[in-house]
Every structure is written in structure tokens, then in C-alpha cells.
Coordinates of C-alpha atoms in Angstrom, one line a residue:
M1 CA 11.1 -95.3 -3.6
S2 CA 9.1 -92.3 -4.6
N3 CA 7.0 -92.0 -7.5
A4 CA 6.9 -88.3 -7.1
T5 CA 8.5 -86.1 -9.7
T6 CA 10.1 -82.8 -9.5
T7 CA 9.9 -80.0 -11.9
T8 CA 11.9 -77.0 -12.7
P9 CA 9.7 -73.8 -13.3
T10 CA 10.5 -72.1 -16.7
T11 CA 10.0 -68.7 -17.4
T12 CA 9.4 -66.8 -20.5
N13 CA 10.3 -63.3 -21.0
I14 CA 7.3 -62.0 -23.2
N15 CA 8.4 -58.3 -23.4
T16 CA 9.9 -57.5 -26.8
Q17 CA 11.3 -53.9 -25.7
P18 CA 13.7 -53.2 -23.0
A19 CA 12.3 -52.0 -19.9
T20 CA 15.0 -49.0 -19.9
P21 CA 15.8 -47.0 -22.7
A22 CA 19.3 -47.8 -24.2
M23 CA 22.1 -45.2 -23.2
D24 CA 24.8 -43.9 -25.3
N25 CA 27.4 -42.0 -23.5
G26 CA 25.1 -41.1 -20.7
R27 CA 22.3 -39.8 -23.1
K28 CA 19.4 -41.9 -24.1
K29 CA 19.4 -43.3 -27.6
K30 CA 17.0 -42.0 -30.0
G31 CA 14.4 -44.5 -30.9
P32 CA 12.7 -45.4 -34.3
D33 CA 11.0 -42.6 -36.3
F34 CA 7.6 -41.6 -35.6
S35 CA 5.0 -43.2 -37.8
K36 CA 1.8 -41.7 -39.4
V37 CA -0.4 -43.6 -36.9
E38 CA 1.8 -42.2 -34.0
D39 CA 1.8 -38.7 -35.3
I40 CA -2.0 -38.7 -35.2
A41 CA -2.2 -40.5 -31.9
L42 CA 0.0 -37.8 -30.6
V43 CA -1.8 -34.9 -32.0
K44 CA -5.2 -36.3 -30.8
A45 CA -3.6 -37.1 -27.6
Y46 CA -2.2 -33.4 -27.2
L47 CA -5.6 -32.0 -28.3
G48 CA -7.7 -34.2 -25.9
V49 CA -5.6 -32.8 -23.0
T50 CA -5.3 -29.4 -23.9
T51 CA -8.5 -28.7 -24.5
N52 CA -10.0 -30.5 -21.6
P53 CA -11.7 -27.6 -19.6
T54 CA -11.6 -29.8 -16.3
L55 CA -7.8 -29.7 -16.4
G56 CA -7.4 -26.2 -17.4
T57 CA -4.0 -24.7 -16.7
S58 CA -3.4 -26.6 -13.5
L59 CA -0.9 -29.2 -15.0
T60 CA 2.8 -28.9 -14.4
E61 CA 4.7 -29.6 -17.6
E62 CA 5.5 -33.0 -16.4
G63 CA 2.1 -33.4 -15.7
L64 CA 1.0 -32.2 -19.2
W65 CA 3.2 -34.6 -20.8
S66 CA 2.6 -37.6 -18.6
S67 CA -1.2 -37.3 -19.3
I68 CA -0.7 -36.6 -23.4
L69 CA 1.3 -40.1 -22.8
E70 CA -1.7 -41.6 -21.6
G71 CA -3.8 -40.4 -24.2
F72 CA -1.3 -41.4 -26.8
V73 CA -1.2 -45.3 -25.5
E74 CA -5.0 -45.0 -25.8
N75 CA -4.6 -43.8 -29.3
C76 CA -2.1 -46.5 -30.6
D77 CA 0.0 -49.4 -29.1
N78 CA 3.0 -47.3 -28.2
L79 CA 5.2 -50.5 -29.7
F80 CA 8.5 -48.5 -29.1
N81 CA 7.8 -47.6 -25.4
R82 CA 7.8 -43.6 -26.2
D83 CA 8.2 -41.8 -23.1
P84 CA 7.0 -37.9 -22.1
S85 CA 10.3 -36.5 -23.7
S86 CA 10.2 -38.1 -27.0
L87 CA 6.2 -37.2 -27.2
K88 CA 7.3 -33.7 -26.2
S89 CA 10.0 -33.4 -28.9
R90 CA 8.0 -34.8 -31.7
F91 CA 5.0 -32.8 -31.1
T92 CA 7.5 -29.4 -30.9
S93 CA 8.6 -30.5 -34.7
I94 CA 5.1 -31.2 -35.5
S95 CA 3.7 -28.1 -34.2
A96 CA 6.4 -25.8 -35.5
K97 CA 6.2 -27.4 -39.0
C98 CA 2.3 -26.9 -38.8
Q99 CA 2.5 -23.5 -37.8
F100 CA 4.8 -22.4 -40.8
F101 CA 2.4 -24.3 -43.2
S102 CA -0.7 -22.4 -41.5
A103 CA 1.1 -19.0 -42.1
S104 CA 2.1 -19.9 -45.5
Y105 CA -1.4 -21.1 -46.6
A106 CA -2.7 -17.5 -45.1
K107 CA -0.5 -15.8 -47.2
V108 CA -1.4 -17.8 -50.5
Y109 CA -5.2 -17.5 -49.4
A110 CA -4.7 -13.7 -49.0
A111 CA -3.2 -13.3 -52.5
R112 CA -5.8 -16.0 -54.4
K113 CA -6.9 -14.9 -57.8
S114 CA -10.2 -15.7 -59.8
G115 CA -10.4 -19.2 -60.5
E116 CA -8.4 -20.8 -58.1
N117 CA -9.5 -23.5 -55.7
E118 CA -8.6 -24.9 -52.1
D119 CA -6.4 -27.4 -54.4
D120 CA -4.6 -24.7 -56.0
W121 CA -3.9 -23.0 -52.7
Y122 CA -2.8 -26.1 -51.2
E123 CA -0.3 -26.7 -54.1
Q124 CA 1.0 -22.9 -53.8
T125 CA 1.5 -23.2 -50.2
C126 CA 3.6 -26.8 -50.4
A127 CA 5.7 -25.1 -53.1
R128 CA 6.0 -21.8 -50.6
Y129 CA 6.7 -24.1 -47.6
V130 CA 9.8 -26.0 -49.7
D131 CA 11.0 -22.7 -50.7
F132 CA 11.0 -20.7 -47.9
H133 CA 11.0 -22.5 -44.7
P134 CA 14.9 -22.2 -43.5
A135 CA 14.9 -25.4 -41.2
N136 CA 13.4 -27.3 -43.9
S137 CA 16.1 -27.8 -46.1
G138 CA 14.0 -28.0 -49.4
K139 CA 11.9 -31.1 -48.0
A140 CA 8.3 -31.2 -49.0
F141 CA 5.7 -30.7 -46.1
G142 CA 5.0 -33.8 -44.9
L143 CA 2.7 -33.8 -42.1
K144 CA -0.5 -33.5 -44.2
H145 CA -1.6 -36.3 -41.9
A146 CA -1.1 -34.6 -38.8

């Protein structure tokens, strides 16, 4: 009789997110909304890549967004396994809203009155954004953090 014991190895899956995105009718399901922390990390990553003079304009679109993903992961935890296409989609939305807000601010600033300050101009710009941005559907500018 042998005193040797045998054990069966056990494995524990420590990944809480699926390795591949969930699919719905052949299309990737939309993930959760980006948080403010993720928006800031995305903008920082985008600026870090696009203002890097050593990269110049040599990156392909795929290479650009892969590099942005690397910077995004460095800036936040990427808890939802964001991929380059989701980053591109979110950044496109952020960029369009910020460009319209910036143009609105420029118009408010050009028409400023004596006695007004930056807080007044910001409030006027926010009101203009809600009233005049057709794709905004009357929603306030929600990207002050970006």
C-alpha cells in the first residue's frame, strides 16, 4: 500500500471581463457608457499620440488608434476592455461637441459686453450650445471635464 496521495489541480479564472466582445446579430454589442475618468484618459492619450513629433504623420489609421489605446490603458484601468474602434467612436463624439462649444464660445466672446467676465461668457456659451446645436436635442454641454 502506498502513502502517496494524488491531487487534482484546480484552476481559477481571474478574468472578470470576456476575452472577446459579446455579439448581437453579427455586430459587437455596445459597451457601457464612458466615464469622466475614461473621457479624460482618452483625450490625454489622443493628444499624447497626435502631438508626438517622432510619430509625425507616419501612422496608419489603425496604428494611430492602437497607439491611442496604449496611452488610454496607461491613463486608466480600461475595466471594460475598450478597443480602438470604441475609442475612435467616443473621441469622434467628444471632438464634435467640443468643436461646436468652442465655436459658440468664440461668438459669445466676440459679442462680449462691458462688465462681463469669463463666468458670464461660459454661461452664455452653455445656453447657446443647448439652444442651437441640432444634434444635441436640447442637452447641456456635458464635457467640461474633457
